[in-house]
Short mmCIF file of C-alpha atoms in Angstrom, two decimals:
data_model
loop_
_atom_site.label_atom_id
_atom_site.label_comp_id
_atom_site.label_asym_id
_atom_site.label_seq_id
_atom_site.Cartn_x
_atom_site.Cartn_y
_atom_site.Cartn_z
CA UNK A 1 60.58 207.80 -18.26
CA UNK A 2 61.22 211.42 -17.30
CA UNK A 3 62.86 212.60 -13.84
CA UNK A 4 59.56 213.55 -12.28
CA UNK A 5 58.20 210.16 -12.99
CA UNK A 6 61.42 208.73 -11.51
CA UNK A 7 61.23 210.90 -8.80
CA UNK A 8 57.89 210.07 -7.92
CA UNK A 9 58.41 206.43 -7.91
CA UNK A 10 60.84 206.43 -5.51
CA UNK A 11 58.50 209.04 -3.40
CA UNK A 12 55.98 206.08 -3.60
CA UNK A 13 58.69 203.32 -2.89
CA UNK A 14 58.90 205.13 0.18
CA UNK A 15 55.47 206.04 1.08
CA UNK A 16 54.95 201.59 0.67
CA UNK A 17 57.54 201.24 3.40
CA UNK A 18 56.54 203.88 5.48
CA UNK A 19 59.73 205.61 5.13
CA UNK A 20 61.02 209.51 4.43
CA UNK A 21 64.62 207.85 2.85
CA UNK A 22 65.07 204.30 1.58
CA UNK A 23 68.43 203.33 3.12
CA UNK A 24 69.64 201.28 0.14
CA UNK A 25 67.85 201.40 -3.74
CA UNK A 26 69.19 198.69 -5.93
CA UNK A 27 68.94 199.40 -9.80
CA UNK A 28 67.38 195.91 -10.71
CA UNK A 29 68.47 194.34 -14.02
CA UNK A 30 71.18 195.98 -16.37
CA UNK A 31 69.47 195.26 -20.00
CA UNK A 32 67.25 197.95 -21.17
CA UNK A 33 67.20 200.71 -24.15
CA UNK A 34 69.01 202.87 -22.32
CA UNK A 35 72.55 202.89 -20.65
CA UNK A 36 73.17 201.64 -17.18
CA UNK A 37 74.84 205.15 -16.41
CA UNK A 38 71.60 206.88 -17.33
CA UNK A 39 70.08 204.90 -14.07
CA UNK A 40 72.72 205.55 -11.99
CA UNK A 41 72.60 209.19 -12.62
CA UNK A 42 68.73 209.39 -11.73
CA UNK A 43 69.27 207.03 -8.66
CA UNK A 44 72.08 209.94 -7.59
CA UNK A 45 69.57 212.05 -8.40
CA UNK A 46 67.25 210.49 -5.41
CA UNK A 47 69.95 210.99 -3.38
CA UNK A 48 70.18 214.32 -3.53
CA UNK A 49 66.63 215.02 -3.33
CA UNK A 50 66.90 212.57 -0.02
CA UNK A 51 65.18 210.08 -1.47
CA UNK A 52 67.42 207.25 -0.96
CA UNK A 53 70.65 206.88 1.18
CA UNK A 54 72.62 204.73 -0.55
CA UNK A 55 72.55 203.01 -4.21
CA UNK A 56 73.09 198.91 -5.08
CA UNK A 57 73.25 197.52 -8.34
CA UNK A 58 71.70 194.14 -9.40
CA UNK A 59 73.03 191.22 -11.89
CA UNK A 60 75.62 193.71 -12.58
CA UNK A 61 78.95 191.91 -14.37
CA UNK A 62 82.46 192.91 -14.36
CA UNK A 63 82.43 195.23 -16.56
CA UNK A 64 78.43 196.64 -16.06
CA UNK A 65 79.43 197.29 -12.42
CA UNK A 66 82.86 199.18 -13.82
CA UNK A 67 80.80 201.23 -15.64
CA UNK A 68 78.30 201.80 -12.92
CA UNK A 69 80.95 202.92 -10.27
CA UNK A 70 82.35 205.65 -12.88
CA UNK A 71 79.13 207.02 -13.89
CA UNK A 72 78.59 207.36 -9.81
CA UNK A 73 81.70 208.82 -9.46
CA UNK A 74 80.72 211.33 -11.91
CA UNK A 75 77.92 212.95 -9.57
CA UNK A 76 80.06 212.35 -6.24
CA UNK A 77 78.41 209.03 -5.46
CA UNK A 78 79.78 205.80 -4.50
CA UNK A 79 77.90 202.23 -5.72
CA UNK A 80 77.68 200.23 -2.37
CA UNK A 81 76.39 196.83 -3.52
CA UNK A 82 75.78 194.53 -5.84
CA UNK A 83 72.84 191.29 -5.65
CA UNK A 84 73.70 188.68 -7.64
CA UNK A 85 73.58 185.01 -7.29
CA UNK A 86 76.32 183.85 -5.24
CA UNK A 87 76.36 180.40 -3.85
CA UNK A 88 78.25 177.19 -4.58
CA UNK A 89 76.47 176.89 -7.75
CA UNK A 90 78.57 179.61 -9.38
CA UNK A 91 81.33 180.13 -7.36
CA UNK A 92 83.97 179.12 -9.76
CA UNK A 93 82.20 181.20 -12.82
CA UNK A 94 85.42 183.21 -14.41
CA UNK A 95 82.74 185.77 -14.57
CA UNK A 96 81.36 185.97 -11.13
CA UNK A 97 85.30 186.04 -10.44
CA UNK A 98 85.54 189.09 -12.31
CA UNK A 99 82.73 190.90 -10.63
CA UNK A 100 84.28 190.34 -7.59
CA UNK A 101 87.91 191.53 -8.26
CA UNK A 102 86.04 194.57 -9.48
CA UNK A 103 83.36 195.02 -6.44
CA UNK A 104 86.61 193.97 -4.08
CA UNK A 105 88.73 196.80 -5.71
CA UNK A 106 85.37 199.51 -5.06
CA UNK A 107 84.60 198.68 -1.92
CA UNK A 108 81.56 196.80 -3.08
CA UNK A 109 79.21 194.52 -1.00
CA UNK A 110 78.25 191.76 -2.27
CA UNK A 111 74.40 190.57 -1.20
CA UNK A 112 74.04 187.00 -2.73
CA UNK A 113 70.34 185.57 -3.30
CA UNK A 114 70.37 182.23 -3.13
CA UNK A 115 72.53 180.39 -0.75
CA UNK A 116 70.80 177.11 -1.11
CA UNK A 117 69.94 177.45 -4.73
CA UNK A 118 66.88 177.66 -4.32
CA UNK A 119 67.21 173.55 -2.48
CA UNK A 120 69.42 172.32 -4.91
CA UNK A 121 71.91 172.38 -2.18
CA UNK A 122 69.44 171.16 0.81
CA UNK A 123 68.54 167.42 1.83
CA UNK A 124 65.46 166.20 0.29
CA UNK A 125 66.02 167.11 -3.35
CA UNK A 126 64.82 164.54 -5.72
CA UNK A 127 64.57 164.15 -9.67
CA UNK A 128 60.58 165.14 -9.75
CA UNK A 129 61.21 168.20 -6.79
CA UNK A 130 64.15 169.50 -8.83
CA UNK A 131 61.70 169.84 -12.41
CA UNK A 132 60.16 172.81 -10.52
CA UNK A 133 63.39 174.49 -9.43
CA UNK A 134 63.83 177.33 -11.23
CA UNK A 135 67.63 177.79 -10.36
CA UNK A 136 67.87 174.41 -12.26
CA UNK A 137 66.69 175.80 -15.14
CA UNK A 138 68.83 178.98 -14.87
CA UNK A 139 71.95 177.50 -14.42
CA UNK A 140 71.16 174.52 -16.88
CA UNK A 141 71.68 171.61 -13.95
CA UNK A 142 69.98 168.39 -14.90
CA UNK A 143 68.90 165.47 -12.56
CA UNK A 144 72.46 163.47 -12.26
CA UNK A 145 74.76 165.72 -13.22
CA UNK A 146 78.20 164.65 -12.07
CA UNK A 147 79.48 168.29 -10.41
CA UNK A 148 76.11 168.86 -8.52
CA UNK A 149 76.60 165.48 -6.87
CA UNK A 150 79.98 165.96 -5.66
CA UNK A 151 78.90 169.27 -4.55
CA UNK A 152 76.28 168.08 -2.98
CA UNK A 153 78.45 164.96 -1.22
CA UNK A 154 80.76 167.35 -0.04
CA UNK A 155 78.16 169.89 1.74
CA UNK A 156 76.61 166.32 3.34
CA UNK A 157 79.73 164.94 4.62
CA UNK A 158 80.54 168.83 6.17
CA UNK A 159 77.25 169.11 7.50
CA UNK A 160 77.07 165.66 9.42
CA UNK A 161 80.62 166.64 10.70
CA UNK A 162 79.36 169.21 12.29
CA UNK A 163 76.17 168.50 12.98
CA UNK A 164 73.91 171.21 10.81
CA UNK A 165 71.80 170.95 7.98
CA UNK A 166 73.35 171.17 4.61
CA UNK A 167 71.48 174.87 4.34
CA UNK A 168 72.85 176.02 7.11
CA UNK A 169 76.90 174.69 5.97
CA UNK A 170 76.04 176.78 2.58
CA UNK A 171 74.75 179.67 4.46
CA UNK A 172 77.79 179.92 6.59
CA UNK A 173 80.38 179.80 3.50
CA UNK A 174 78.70 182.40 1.94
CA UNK A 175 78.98 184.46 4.74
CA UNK A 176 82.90 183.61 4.93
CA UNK A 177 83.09 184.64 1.15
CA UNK A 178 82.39 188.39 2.40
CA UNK A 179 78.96 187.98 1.42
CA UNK A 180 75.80 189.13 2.26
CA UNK A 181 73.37 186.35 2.40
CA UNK A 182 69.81 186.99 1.12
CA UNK A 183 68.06 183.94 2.29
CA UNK A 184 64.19 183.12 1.20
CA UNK A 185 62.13 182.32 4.19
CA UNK A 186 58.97 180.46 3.73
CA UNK A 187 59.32 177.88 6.61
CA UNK A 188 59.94 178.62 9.77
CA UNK A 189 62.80 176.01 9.09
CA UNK A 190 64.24 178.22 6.78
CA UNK A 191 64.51 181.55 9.33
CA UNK A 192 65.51 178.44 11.57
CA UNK A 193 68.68 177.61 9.15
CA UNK A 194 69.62 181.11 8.44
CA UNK A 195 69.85 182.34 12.13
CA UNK A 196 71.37 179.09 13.03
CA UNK A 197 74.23 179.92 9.70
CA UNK A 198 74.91 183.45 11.31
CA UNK A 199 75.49 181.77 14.67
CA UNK A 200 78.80 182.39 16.55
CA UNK A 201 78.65 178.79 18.33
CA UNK A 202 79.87 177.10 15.24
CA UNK A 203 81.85 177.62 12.14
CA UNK A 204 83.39 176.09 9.28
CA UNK A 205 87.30 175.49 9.27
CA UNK A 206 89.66 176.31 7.06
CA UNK A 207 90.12 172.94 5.69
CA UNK A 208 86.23 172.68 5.21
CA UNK A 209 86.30 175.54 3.18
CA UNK A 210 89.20 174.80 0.56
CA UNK A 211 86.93 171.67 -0.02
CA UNK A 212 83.50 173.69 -0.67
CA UNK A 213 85.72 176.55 -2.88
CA UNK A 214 87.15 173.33 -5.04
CA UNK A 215 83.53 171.42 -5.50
CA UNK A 216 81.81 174.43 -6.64
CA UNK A 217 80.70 174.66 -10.04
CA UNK A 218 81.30 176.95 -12.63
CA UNK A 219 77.07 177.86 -13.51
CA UNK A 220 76.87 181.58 -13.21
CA UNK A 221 74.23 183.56 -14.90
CA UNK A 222 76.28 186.89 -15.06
CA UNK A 223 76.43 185.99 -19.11
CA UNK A 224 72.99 186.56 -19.72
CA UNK A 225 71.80 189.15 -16.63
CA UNK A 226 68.59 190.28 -17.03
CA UNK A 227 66.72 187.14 -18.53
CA UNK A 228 63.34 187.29 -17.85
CA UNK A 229 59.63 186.14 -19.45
CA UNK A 230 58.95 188.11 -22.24
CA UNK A 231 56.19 191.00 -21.31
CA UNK A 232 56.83 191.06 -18.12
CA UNK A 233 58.98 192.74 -15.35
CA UNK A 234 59.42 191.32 -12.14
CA UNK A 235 60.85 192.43 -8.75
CA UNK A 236 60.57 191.75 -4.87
CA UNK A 237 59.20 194.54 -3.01
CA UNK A 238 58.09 194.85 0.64
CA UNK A 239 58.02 190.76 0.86
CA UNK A 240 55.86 190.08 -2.11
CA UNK A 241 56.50 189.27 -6.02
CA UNK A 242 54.93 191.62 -8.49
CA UNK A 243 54.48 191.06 -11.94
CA UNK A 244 53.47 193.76 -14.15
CA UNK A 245 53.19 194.28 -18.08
CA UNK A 246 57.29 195.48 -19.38
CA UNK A 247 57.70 199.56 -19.43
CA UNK A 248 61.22 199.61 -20.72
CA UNK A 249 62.49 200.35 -17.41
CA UNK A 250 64.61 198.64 -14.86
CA UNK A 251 63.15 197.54 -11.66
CA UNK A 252 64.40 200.27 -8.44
CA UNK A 253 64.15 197.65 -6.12
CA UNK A 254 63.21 198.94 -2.05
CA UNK A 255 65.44 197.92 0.35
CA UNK A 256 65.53 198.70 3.94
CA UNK A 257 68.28 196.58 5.74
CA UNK A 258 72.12 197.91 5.61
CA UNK A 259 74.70 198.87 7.88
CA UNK A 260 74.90 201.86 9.11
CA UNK A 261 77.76 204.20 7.64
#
């Protein structure tokens, strides 16, 4: 893919969202031909041209992320964030760890997709609903699995304590983690939980916390980033999945949220 065609998709990114300058572009999935740093350089690139504000990284590990920041560096550019799956799920991951000593040491936000994995963490979930999970099948969880039902216990007993849903008590950790939750909202109870998390009328003590940080499992997927179905290259854009036959290119993902600098 050659600059101009770079260039130009980001020009259309931008024309989608009805926008001059995408505030943050996130460099979606590390695992192609070529190097991370030769993404990074044409996302600096957008930048300059004012393209894009600021630049994220995606499923980035420890050391993916390391390398990211220094290519950055290179063109006078700092890597803002990193999306990744941060939740209870994968909390205690030596490799999620990692990434986060790193991201912690850059300055690095951290905007974790989902919270809730994906309802593996909500009331509700049975042995049939959690066959079509996908975050099940990710992070290799299987119907009575010892860890995801003390995990689960523990968000139950928290959230009848203090009276929220179990969505909302993961929500809220997250949030105490430093993190930026990205929350999937296709009920209104799910905008319901997530404004309801992000609520200053309640919180999680300290106590309640030490007991979430020690039940979380271990299941990250920052081993194998990148995984998808062969042929095809998916991304969320403007709300919507797309699918689309594999070009050998990352996904520049649009984003419009972020703090202002």
């Amino acid at each position: 893919m050659g600059s101009g065609t770079r260039e130009e998709a980001v020009k259309g990114m931008n024309k989608r969202l009805n926008v001059e300058t995408q505030d943050l572009l996130f460099i979606h999935s590390p695992v192609h031909p070529l190097p991370l740093e030769h993404w990074v350089r044409a996302a600096c690139k957008a930048v300059d041209l004012g393209l894009v504000k600021r630049i994220g990284l995606s499923n980035c590990n420890a050391n993916q992320v390391a390398r990211a920041v220094a290519a950055a560096k290179a063109q006078g550019k700092r890597i803002c964030a990193n999306q990744v799956l941060f939740s209870l799920l994968d909390y205690n991951s030596p490799a999620l760890q990692d990434m986060l000593k790193v991201c912690a040491a850059e300055d690095i936000k951290i905007v974790g997709f989902s919270p809730i994995g994906q309802g593996l963490l909500t009331e509700g979930l049975t042995e049939e609903g959690m066959k079509g999970i996908r975050m099940a099948m990710m992070t290799g969880l299987r119907w009575g699995d010892g860890g995801l039902n003390t995990l689960r216990s523990e968000i139950e007993m928290i959230a009848k304590r203090c009276k929220r849903s179990m969505a909302q008590v993961c929500i809220k950790w997250s949030i105490h983690k430093g993190a930026i939750p990205l929350v999937g909202v296709r009920r209104t109870k799910h905008a319901e939980d997530a404004v309801a998390a992000a609520s200053n009328e309640w919180d999680l003590s300290a106590e309640e916390i030490q007991r979430l940080d020690v039940a979380a499992l271990d299941r990250s997927t920052l081993e194998k980033p990148g995984e998808a179905r062969p042929g095809c290259s998916c991304s969320r854009t403007e709300g919507r999945a797309t699918h689309g036959p594999a070009n050998n290119a990352p996904v520049l993902q649009e984003a419009l949220l972020w703090p202002a600098a």
